[in-house]
Structures are given as C-alpha cells and as structure tokens.
Coordinates of C-alpha atoms in Angstrom, one line a residue:
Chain A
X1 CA 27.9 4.7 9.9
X2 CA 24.7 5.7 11.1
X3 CA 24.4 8.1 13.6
X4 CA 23.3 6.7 17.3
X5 CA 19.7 8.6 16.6
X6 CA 19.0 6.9 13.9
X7 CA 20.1 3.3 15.4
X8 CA 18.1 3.9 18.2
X9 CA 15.0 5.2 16.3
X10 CA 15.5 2.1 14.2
X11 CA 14.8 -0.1 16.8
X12 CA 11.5 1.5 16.8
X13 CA 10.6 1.0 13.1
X14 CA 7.6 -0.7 14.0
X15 CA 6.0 2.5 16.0
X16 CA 5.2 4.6 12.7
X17 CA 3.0 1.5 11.3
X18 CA 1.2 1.7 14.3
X19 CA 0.8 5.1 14.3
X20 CA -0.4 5.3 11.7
X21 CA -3.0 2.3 12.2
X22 CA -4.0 4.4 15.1
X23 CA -4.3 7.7 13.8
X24 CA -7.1 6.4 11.5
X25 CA -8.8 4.1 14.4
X26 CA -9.1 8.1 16.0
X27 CA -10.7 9.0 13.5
X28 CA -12.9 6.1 13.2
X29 CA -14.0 6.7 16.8
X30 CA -15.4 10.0 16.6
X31 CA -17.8 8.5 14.6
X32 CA -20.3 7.2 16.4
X33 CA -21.3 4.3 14.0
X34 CA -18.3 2.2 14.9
X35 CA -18.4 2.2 18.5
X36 CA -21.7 1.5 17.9
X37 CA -20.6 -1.4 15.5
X38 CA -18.0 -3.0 17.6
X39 CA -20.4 -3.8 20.5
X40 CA -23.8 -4.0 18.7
X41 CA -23.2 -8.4 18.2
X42 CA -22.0 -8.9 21.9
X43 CA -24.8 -7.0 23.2
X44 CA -27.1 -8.5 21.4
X45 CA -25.7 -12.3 22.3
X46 CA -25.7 -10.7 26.3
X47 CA -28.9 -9.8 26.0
X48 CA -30.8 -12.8 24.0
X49 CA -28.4 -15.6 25.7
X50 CA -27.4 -14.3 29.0
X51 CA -30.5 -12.3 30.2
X52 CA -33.1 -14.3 28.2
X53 CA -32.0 -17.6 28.2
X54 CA -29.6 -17.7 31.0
X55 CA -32.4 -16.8 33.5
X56 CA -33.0 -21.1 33.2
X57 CA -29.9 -22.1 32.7
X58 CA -26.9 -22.8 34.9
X59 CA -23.6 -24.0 33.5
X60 CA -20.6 -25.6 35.0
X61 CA -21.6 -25.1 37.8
X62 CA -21.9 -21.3 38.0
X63 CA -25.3 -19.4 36.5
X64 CA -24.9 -18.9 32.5
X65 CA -24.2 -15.2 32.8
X66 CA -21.0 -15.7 35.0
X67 CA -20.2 -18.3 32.1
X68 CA -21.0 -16.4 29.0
X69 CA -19.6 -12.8 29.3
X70 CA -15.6 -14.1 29.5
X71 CA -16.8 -16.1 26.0
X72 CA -18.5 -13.0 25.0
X73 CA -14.9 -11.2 25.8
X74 CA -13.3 -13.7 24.3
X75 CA -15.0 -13.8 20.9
X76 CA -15.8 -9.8 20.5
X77 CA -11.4 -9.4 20.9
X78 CA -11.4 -12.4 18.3
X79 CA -13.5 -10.9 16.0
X80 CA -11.8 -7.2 16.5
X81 CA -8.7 -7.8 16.3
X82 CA -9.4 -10.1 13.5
X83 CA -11.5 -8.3 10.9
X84 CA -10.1 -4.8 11.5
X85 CA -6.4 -5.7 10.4
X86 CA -7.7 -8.5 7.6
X87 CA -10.0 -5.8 6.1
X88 CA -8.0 -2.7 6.7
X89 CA -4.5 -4.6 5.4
X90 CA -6.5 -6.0 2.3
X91 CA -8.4 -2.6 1.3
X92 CA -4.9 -1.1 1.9
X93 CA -3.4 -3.4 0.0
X94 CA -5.8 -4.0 -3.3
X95 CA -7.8 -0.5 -3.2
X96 CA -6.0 1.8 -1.3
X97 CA -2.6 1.0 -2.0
X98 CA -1.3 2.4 1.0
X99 CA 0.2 -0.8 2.2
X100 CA 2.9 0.0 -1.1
X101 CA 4.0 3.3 1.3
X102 CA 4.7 0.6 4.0
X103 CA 6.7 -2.0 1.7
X104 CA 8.8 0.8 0.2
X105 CA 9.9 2.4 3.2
X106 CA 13.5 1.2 5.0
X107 CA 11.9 -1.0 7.7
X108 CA 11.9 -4.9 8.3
X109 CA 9.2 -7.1 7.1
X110 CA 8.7 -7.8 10.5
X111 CA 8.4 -4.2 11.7
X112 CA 5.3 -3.8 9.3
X113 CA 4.1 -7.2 10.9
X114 CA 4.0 -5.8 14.7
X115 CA 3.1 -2.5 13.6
X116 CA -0.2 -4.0 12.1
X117 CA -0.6 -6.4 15.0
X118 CA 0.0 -3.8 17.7
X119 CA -2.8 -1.9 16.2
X120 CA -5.1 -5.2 16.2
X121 CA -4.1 -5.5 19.4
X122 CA -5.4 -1.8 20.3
X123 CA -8.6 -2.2 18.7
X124 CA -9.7 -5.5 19.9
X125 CA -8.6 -4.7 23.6
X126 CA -11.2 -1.8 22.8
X127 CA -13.7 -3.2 21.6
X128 CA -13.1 -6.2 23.9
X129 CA -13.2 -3.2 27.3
X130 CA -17.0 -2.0 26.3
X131 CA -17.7 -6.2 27.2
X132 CA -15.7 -6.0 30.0
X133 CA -17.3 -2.7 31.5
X134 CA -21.0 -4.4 30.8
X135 CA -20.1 -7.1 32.4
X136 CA -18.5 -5.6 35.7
X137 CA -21.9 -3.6 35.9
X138 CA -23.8 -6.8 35.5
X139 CA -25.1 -9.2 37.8
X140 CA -22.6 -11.9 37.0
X141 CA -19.7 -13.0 38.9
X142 CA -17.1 -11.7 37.2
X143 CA -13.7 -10.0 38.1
X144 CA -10.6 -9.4 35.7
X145 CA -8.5 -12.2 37.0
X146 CA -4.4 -12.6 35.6
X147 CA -5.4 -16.0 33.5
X148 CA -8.3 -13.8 32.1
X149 CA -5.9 -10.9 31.1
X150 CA -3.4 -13.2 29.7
X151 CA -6.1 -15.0 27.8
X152 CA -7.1 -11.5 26.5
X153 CA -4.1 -10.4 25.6
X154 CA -2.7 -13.6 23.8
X155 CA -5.9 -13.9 22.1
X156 CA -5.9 -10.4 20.7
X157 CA -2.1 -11.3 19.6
X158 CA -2.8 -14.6 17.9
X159 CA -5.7 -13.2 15.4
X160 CA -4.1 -9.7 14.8
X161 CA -1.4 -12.1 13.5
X162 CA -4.5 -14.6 11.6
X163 CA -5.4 -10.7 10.3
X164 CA -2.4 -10.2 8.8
X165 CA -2.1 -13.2 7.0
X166 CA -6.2 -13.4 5.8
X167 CA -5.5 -9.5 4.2
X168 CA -2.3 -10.7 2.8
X169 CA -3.6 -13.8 1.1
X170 CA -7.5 -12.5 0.5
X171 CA -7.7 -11.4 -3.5
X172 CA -10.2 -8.9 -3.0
X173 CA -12.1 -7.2 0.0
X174 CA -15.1 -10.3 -0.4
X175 CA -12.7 -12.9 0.0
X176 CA -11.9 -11.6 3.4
X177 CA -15.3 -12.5 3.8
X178 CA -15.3 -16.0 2.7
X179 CA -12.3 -16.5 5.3
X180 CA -14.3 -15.1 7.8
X181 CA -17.6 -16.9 6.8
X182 CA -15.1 -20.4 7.7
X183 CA -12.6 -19.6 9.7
X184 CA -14.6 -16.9 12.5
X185 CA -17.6 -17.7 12.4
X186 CA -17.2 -21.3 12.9
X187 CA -15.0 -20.5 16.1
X188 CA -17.6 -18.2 17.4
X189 CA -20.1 -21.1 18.2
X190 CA -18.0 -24.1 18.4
X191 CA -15.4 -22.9 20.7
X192 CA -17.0 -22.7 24.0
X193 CA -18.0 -18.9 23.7
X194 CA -22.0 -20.3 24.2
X195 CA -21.5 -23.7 25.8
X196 CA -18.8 -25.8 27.4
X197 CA -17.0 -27.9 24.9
X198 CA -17.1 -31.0 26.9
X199 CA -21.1 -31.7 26.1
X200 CA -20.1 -31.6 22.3
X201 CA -20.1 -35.3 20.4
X202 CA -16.0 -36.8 20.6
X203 CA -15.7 -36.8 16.8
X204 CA -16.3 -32.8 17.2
X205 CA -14.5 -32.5 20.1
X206 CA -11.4 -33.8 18.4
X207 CA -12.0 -31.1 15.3
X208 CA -12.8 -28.2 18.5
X209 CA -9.9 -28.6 19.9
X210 CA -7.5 -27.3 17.4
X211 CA -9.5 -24.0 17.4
X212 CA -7.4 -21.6 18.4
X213 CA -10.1 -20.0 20.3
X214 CA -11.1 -23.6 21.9
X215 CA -7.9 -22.6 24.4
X216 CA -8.7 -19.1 24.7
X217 CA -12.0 -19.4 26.3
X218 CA -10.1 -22.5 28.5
X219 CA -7.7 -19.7 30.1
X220 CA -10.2 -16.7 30.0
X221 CA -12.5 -18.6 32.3
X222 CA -9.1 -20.3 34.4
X223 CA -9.2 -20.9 38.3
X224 CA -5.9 -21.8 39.0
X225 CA -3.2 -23.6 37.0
X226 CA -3.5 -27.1 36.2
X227 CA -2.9 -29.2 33.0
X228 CA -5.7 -27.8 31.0
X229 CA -4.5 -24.2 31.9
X230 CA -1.0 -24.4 31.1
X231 CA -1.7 -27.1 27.9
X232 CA -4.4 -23.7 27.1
X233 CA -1.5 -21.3 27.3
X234 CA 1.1 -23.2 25.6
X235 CA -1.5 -23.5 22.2
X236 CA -1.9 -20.0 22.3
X237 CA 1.3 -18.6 22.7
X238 CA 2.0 -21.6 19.6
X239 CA -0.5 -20.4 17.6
X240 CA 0.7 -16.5 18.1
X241 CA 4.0 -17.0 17.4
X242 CA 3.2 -19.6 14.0
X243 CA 0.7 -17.0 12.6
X244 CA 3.8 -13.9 13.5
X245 CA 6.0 -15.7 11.6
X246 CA 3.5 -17.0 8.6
X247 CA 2.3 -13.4 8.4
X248 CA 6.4 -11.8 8.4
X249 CA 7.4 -14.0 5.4
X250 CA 4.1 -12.8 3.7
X251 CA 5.3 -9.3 3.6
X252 CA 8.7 -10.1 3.3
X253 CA 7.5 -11.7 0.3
X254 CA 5.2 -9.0 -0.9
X255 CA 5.8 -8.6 -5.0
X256 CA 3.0 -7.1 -7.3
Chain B
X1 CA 23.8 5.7 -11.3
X2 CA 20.9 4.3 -11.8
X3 CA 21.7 0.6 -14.4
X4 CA 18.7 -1.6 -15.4
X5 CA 20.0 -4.8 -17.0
X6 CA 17.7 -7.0 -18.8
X7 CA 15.2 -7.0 -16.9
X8 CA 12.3 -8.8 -17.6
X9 CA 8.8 -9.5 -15.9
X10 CA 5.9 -11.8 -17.4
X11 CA 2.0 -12.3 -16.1
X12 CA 1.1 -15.9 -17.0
X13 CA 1.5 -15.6 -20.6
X14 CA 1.6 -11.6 -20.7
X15 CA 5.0 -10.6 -21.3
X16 CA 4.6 -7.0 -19.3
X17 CA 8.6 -5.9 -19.6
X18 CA 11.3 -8.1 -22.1
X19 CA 14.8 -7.7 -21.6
X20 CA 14.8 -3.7 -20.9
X21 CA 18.2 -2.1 -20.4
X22 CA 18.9 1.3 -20.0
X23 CA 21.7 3.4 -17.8
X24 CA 21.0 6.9 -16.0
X25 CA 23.5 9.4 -15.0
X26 CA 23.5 10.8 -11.7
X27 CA 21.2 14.5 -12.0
X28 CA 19.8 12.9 -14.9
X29 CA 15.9 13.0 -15.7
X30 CA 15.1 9.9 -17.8
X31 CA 11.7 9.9 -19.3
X32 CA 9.8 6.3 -20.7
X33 CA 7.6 6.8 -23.1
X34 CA 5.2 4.6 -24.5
X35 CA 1.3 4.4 -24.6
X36 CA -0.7 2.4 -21.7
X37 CA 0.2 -1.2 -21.4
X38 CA 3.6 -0.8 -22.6
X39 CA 5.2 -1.6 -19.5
X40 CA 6.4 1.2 -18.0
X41 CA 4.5 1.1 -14.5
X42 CA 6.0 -2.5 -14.2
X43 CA 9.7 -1.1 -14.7
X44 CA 9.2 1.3 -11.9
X45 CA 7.6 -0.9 -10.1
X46 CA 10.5 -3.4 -10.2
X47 CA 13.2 -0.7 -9.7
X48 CA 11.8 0.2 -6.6
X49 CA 11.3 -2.9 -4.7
X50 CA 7.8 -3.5 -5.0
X51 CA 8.0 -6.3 -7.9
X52 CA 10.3 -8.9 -8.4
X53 CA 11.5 -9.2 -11.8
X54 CA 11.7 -12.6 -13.7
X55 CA 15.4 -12.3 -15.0
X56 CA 17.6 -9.2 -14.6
X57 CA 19.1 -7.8 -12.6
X58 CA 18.9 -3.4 -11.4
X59 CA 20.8 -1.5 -9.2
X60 CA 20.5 2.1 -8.0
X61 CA 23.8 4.1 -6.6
X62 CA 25.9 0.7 -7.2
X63 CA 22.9 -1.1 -4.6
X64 CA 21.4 -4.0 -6.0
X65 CA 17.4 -3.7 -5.4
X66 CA 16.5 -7.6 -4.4
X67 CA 19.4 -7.9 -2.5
X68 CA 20.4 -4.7 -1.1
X69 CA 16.6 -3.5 -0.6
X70 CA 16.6 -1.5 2.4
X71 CA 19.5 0.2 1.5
X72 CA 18.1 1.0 -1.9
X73 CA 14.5 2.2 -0.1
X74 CA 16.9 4.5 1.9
X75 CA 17.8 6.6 -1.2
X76 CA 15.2 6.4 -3.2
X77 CA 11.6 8.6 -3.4
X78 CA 8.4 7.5 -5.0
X79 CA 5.8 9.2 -6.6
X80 CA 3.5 6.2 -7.5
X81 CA 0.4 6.8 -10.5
X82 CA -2.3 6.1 -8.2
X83 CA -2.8 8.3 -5.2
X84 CA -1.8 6.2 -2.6
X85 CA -2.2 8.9 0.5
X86 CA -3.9 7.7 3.9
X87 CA -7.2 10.0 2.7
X88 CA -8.3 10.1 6.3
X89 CA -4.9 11.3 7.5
X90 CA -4.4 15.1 7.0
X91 CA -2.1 16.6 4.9
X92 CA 0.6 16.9 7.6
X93 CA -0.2 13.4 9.0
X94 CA 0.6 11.9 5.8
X95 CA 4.2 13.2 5.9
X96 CA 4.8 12.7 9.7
X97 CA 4.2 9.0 9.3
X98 CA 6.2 8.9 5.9
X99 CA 9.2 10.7 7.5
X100 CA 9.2 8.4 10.6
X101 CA 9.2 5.5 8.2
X102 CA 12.2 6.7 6.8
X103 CA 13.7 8.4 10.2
X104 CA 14.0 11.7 9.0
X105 CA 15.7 14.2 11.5
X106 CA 14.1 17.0 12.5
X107 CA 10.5 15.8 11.2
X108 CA 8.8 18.9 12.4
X109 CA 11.0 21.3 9.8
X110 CA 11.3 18.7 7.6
X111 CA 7.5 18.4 7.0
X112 CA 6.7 22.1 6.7
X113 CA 9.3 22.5 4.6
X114 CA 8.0 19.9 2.0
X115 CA 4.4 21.3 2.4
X116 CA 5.8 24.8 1.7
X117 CA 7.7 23.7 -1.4
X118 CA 4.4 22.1 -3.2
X119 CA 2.5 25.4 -1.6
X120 CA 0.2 23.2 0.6
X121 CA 1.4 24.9 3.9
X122 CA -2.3 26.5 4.2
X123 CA -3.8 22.9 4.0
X124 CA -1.4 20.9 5.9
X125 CA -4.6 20.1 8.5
X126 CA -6.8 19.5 5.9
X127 CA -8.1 15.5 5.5
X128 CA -6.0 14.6 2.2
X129 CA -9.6 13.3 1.0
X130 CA -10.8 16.2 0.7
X131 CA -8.0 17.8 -1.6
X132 CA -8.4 18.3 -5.9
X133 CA -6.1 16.1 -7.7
X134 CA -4.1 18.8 -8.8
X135 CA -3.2 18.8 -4.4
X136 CA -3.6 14.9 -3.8
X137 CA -0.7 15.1 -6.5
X138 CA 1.3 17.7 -5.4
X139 CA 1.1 16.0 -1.6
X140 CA 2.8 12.9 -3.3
X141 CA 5.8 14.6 -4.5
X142 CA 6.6 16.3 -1.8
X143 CA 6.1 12.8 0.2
X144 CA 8.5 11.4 -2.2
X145 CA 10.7 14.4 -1.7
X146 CA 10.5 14.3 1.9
X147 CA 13.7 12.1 2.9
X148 CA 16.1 13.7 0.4
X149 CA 16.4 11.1 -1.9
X150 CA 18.8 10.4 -3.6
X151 CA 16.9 8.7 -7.0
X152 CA 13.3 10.1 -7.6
X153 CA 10.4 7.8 -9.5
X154 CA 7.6 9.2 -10.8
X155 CA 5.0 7.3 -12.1
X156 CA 2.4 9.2 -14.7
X157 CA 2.8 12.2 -12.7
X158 CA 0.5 14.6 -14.6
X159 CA -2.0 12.0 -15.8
X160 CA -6.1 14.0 -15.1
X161 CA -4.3 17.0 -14.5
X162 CA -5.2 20.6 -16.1
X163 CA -1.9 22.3 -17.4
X164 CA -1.7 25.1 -15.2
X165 CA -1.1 22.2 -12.3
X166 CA 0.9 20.2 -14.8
X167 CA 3.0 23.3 -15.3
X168 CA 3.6 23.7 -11.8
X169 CA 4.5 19.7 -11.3
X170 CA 7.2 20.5 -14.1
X171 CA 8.7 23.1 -11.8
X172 CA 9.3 20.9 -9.3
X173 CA 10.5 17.9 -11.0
X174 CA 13.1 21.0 -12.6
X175 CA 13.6 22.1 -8.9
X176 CA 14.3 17.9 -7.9
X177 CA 16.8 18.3 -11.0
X178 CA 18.4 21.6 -10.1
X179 CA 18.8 20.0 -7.0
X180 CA 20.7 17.2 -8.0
X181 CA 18.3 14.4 -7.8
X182 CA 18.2 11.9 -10.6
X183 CA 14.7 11.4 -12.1
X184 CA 13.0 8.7 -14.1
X185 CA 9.8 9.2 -15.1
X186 CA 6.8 7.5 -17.1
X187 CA 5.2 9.4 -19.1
X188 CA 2.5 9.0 -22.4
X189 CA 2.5 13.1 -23.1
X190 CA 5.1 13.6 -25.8
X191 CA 5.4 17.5 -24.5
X192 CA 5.6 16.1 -20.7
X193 CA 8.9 14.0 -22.1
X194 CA 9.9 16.5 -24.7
X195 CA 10.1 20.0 -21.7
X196 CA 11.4 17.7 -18.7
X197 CA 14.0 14.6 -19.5
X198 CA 17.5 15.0 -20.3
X199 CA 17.1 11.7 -22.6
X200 CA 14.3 9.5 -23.7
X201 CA 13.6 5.6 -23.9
X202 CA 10.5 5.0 -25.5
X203 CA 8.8 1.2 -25.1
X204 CA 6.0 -0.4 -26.6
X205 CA 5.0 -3.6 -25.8
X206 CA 7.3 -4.1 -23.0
X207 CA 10.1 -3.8 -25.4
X208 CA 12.5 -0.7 -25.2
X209 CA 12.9 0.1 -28.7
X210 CA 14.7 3.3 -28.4
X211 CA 16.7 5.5 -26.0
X212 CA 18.6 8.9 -26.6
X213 CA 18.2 12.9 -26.5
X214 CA 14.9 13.9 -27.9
X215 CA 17.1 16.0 -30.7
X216 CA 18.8 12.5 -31.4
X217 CA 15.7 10.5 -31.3
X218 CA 14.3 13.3 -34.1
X219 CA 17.3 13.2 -36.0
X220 CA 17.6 9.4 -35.9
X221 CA 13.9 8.8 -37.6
X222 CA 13.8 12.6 -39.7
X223 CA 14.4 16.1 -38.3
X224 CA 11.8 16.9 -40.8
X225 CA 8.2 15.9 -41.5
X226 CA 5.7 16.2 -44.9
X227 CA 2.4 15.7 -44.3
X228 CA -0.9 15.7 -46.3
X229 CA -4.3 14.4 -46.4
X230 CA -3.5 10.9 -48.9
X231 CA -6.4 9.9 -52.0
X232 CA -8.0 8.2 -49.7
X233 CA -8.6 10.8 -46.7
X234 CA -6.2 9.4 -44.8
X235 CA -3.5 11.5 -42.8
X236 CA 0.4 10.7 -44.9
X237 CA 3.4 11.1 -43.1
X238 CA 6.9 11.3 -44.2
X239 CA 9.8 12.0 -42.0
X240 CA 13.4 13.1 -43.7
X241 CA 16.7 14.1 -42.7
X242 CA 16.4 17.8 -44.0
X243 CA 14.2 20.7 -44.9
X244 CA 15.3 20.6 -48.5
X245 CA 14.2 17.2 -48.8
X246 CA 10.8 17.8 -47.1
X247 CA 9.9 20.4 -49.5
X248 CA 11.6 18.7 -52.1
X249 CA 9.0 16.0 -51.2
X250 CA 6.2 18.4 -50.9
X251 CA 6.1 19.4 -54.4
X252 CA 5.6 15.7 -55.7
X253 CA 2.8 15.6 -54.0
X254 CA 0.0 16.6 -56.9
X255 CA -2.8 18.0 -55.0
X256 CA -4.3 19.1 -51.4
X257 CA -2.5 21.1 -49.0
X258 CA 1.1 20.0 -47.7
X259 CA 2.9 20.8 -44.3
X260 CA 6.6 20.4 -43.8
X261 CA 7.2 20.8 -40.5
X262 CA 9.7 19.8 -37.5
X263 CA 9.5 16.6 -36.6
X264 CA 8.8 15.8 -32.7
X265 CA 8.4 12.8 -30.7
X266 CA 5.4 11.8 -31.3
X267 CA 6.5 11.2 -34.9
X268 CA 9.6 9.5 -33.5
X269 CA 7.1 7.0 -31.8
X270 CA 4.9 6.7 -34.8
X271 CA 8.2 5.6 -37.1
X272 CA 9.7 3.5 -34.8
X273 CA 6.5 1.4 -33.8
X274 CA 3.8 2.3 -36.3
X275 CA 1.4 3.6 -33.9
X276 CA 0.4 6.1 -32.0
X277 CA 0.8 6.9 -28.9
X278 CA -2.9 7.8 -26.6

C-alpha cells in the first residue's frame, strides 16, 4: 500500500508538468524579446484599427474601440495559449525529446494533459493581461465584466487543449505552422475579433459559426444572459472539454 | 527479473526488432551489442513504455509493460541516448521536476544526493545548456538514478565521450550494480560490453543472434585467434578452440607476419555475423 503522502501527492501529478512548463515561461520572460513578442500583433491591430480606423467608425452601436479591444483580448489569449503549448509540446516532442521524461514518468495521460493546458492557460492569461491593461488605460469603454472573464478563461482552456492536440499530431515544428496558417489565422479575421459577424454573407455565417472563437468573442463582449450568451457558453465549454479529451487519448496513445 | 519474449517491432516494411528474447537476473547488467541500426534503441524503447511492440510480450519485476505501465514506470530508470534534459532548466531544476514526477520523498536530500554522486554538486545552478557532454551525461544518470529504481536502462551511454568521462560512467553503472540494481544496456564498444555486463546478447539486424558470458561467447566461436595479412592484402582471420591449434595454424601460413592472439568480442561479432561492428 502506498503511503497517505504519496496518495495525496498523487492527486497532484499534474502540478510537476506545469511546473515545469512554468519554470521555462520564467525564464522566457526575463528576456525581453518575448514580452515584446506576445503583445507586438495586438498593438499593432489597436493601433492601425482602433485608433486609425476606428476614429470613423462606430460599431454595434458603441465606438469601434469599445468593440475591438475585448476581440483583441480574445484573439491575443487564442493565439497564446495556442501556439506556445503546439510549438513547445511539438519541439519537445520531435527535437527536444523532453516530452519522453513526461511519458515515462508514473502519472496519468491525463495529468500530462492539464499540466500542459494549465501552463497554456498561464501564458495566454498573460499575454492576454498586457491587452487588458492597454485597454483599461484607453479611451474605450471597457471594464472586466464576469461573462468577459468567463469568456477569457474558457477560451484560454479550449486552445491550450487545440495546443495539445496540433503538437501531438504536427510531424515537424513547420507543420505546426500549416495548422496554424488554417486553423488560427482563419479565426483571427472571421470570428468577430474585427467586425460583428452578423454583416458577413449567410453561406459564411453558417461556416463562422462553428468557430470556436465565433462564441468566444459572443460572451467576451456579453451584457446579460440571453440565448446567444448561454448557446455561446455551452459551445465553449463543448469545445474544451472535446479537445481535453481528444488531446488525453493522444498521449495516452503516445508510441514512437 | 527482467523477461522479453518475442518481441517484435516493424516500420512500414523495416523490420527494426524480430522475435527477440532474452531473460535478466535481478543485479544483473545485460549489455546488447550490435552496430547502429541493429535494433537495440527500439528494444529499450519498447521495454520502457515508450513504444509499443508489434507482437510480444515484456515484463519487468513480474509487471507486464502495456498493461501494467505505471507500475512498471514506478521501478524503472532511464538513461535515454539523446540528451533529453530541459536545457533551460538548471541542473537542480531538472531533478526537482523529475523527482516530483515520480513523488520522491524528501526531494531536497534526494536531489543533492544524486548531484553529489555524479560530482555535479558545484553546478547544480548552472543552466544544463551550458554543461560538456561528459556533464549533460552524467546529469542523465543520476536523473535516471534519482527514484531508486529498481531496473536501470541505459541507452548508448558513453557514445562522444572521451575515456576519462567514460571511465567515470563505468563507475557508476558498477556503483548501480553494487547496489543491487539490474542494468541493461546498449552498447557498440566491444570494451564498454566486455569491462561492465555480467552477460552479453549481441543483435544485428534486429535479430538476437547470441546471448551468454563474454568468456562463453569467446569460447563458443574460438578462445583463440590467427591472424595475418592474406595474398591479396587483405586482413585473414581464424578463430580456434585452443592455443595449440592457433599456432599450429600459424605455421601453415607460408609467409608475412602471424598473430595468435586471444580472441574478444569483437571477433565473436565478426564470426557470428560476418561483419564488423562501427
């Protein structure tokens, strides 16, 4: 029998992987490059489409600044939490071979599968909070509202767990890039991060919708709760959990 | 006990490992030889969870390793051929995470007490990317050491070293032994498997050809070797069972300069598959 230590550290299995993820994100951070990274494409879309273009524009109802920074939120977490556990996992994987460390050790598929989304988590909330603080200093109306924290926090879940799966399934380091290239970077535009939806052609619309990140920039930018909100919420929380479960059986599965 | 049974593994039409078998003895050290390619990375690989085998079956302290593979990563240490250490993590931070994975007790102790064993305990803050091999190495064992394993796999573990830092690897896979840990380990340096492992199984082409002591691997092919430069410049070899037939044999030959010798394992190899071993 194990002793109680051990049992109860074992329901913890998941903490080292994350650890681990976050010693390394540390280190990342002291260099100034990545900070410098993470925001340098919302900035530039704040700056171009909110300040430059926005000026003339007002959109659903409120002035296009108000409207684009919770997109902007959304899509910089989407992106983060994305790319940093697809590329880390696949390098780690293919190059690095530290991933191996993880398989071999006495912990559930599943515990490597949090551990790994955790730290996506971590780093999209972080790159997501530089956004946030630009935008609280801004001009816009915009306040940190429970729909837009939940809609944060779901979204950062739901392609940590898209990460996991790309960087198990990617062959090399540049197919991570040709996932990205039509899976992300479709999203980015098409998902309401720039415009609202609604003004898009039906045929479209229908294709939009599925987009996980369609239903994230629905509950980031949420009043209240009414069919679209809860509908918004229910797809996500889908979504996460599908993409959890797809990415656990990927590294239960994990042979070389 | 560590008990391999057929085990076989295939890449498209690449037969990597056919129907291995082999059986260690608990404080064993088992050494596979055979040159690059022969299979011996995907054996390890497969008896410690990390490739499923095609047919076959392997289990390690009675634990089947598909079915019963946590319990079998429990027991079991790895010392894989490429350096697989976080190379942004320090020294330290390397085995903290590794014993947390494996919920070691006492992680603080346990840690220095594997950096002191390898003589790393100066570096233990260092970034493990900025180590020589001879220390990225070193770092791996005691990694694999860390959580007391029960079975220890080491994978080319002196391939690009210099032999003063081979030597000292040798003393602590000897310590792992001492210690009562069983040890298989690959190998394609005939003195590597000749100074460490108990008994010998020597592979080519994903076949295990041979398996025993290296004196009964010697005296199975010739204790003894003649050798001499042949008509046509060409390096001849003859292995036999004693030294009176060696020199027997020498004095047939009619010109040039003879050896009789010992025979080792590299001659084993060269008998038993006609080639030799890089």
């Amino acid at each position: 029998m194990r002793p109680l230590s051990r049992n109860l550290a074992g329901s913890f299995t998941w903490y080292p992987v994350y650890l681990r993820e976050m010693l390394l994100f540390k280190r990342k951070l002291l260099k100034v490059g990545y900070v410098f990274s993470a925001m340098v494409t919302p900035i530039i879309y704040l700056l171009v489409f909110g300040y430059g273009l926005g000026r003339s524009v007002r959109m659903s109802g409120t002035d296009y600044l108000s409207f684009l920074i919770p997109g902007l939120v959304a899509m910089s977490s989407m992106n983060n939490s994305y790319s940093w556990v697809a590329s880390a996992l696949n390098l780690n994987r293919i190059y690095f071979k530290t991933f191996q460390v993880l398989v071999q050790a006495p912990i559930p598929p599943s515990s490597i599968m949090l551990g790994e989304v955790l730290a996506g988590m971590t780093k999209g909330l972080f790159a997501s909070s530089l956004i946030i603080l630009v935008g609280l200093v801004s001009p816009a109306h915009f306040h940190i509202s429970p729909f837009f924290a939940t809609a944060l926090l779901l979204n950062c879940f739901m392609f940590a767990s898209l990460g996991v799966i790309t960087g198990m399934l990617a062959k090399s380091h540049e197919d991570t890039s040709t996932y990205n290239n039509f899976i992300i970077m479709p999203m980015s535009f098409f998902s309401g991060t720039f415009f609202p939806v609604d003004t898009m052609p039906a045929p479209l619309r229908a294709i939009i919708n599925i987009m996980p990140l369609t239903h994230t920039n629905i509950l980031i930018r949420a009043q209240g709760f009414d069919g679209r909100t809860i509908l918004a919420l229910a797809v996500m929380a889908a979504y996460g959990l599908i993409f959890f479960a797809i990415g656990s059986r990927l590294i239960r599965g994990y042979s070389e | 006990m560590v008990a391999v049974n057929e085990i076989s593994k295939c890449y498209g039409t690449l037969v990597a490992v056919d129907r291995v078998s082999f059986v260690l003895g608990r404080g064993e050290v088992f050494g596979l030889l055979g040159p690059n390619g022969a299979g011996k990375s995907t054996i390890i690989r497969m008896m410690t969870t990390l490739t499923a085998p095609d047919a076959g079956t392997c289990s390690i302290n009675g634990l089947d390793v598909i079915r019963e593979a946590s319990r079998v990563k429990e027991i079991i240490g790895v010392v894989p051929q490429e350096n697989n250490l976080d190379r942004e993590l320090s020294a330290r931070e390397n085995l903290d995470i590794y014993a947390r994975l494996h919920q070691v007790g006492d992680r603080e102790t346990a840690v220095a007490r594997a950096l002191a064993e390898v003589d790393l305990s100066h570096r233990a803050d260092d970034l493990a990317r900025r180590f020589s091999g001879g220390m990225k190495r070193r770092l791996l064992i005691a990694r694999a050491l860390l959580a007391s394993p029960e079975v220890i796999f080491l994978d080319e573990p002196s391939i690009g070293l210099d032999p003063q830092i081979r030597r000292q690897l040798w003393e602590i896979i000897r310590r792992a032994r001492i210690d009562g840990k069983t040890v298989l380990l690959t190998t394609h340096y005939i003195e590597e498997a000749e100074a460490l492992c108990d008994r010998v199984g020597i592979l080519a082409k994903g076949r295990l050809i041979a398996v025993g002591s290296v004196d009964e691997l010697k005296h199975t092919v010739g204790d003894y070797v003649t050798e001499y430069i042949g008509p046509d410049g060409r390096l001849v070899q003859h292995t036999v069972h004693s030294r009176e037939e060696a020199h027997a044999l020498a004095q047939t030959v009619d010109n040039g300069e003879v050896t009789v010798r010992r025979s080792n394992l590299e001659d084993v190899f060269i008998k038993l598959t006609g080639e030799r071993i890089e």
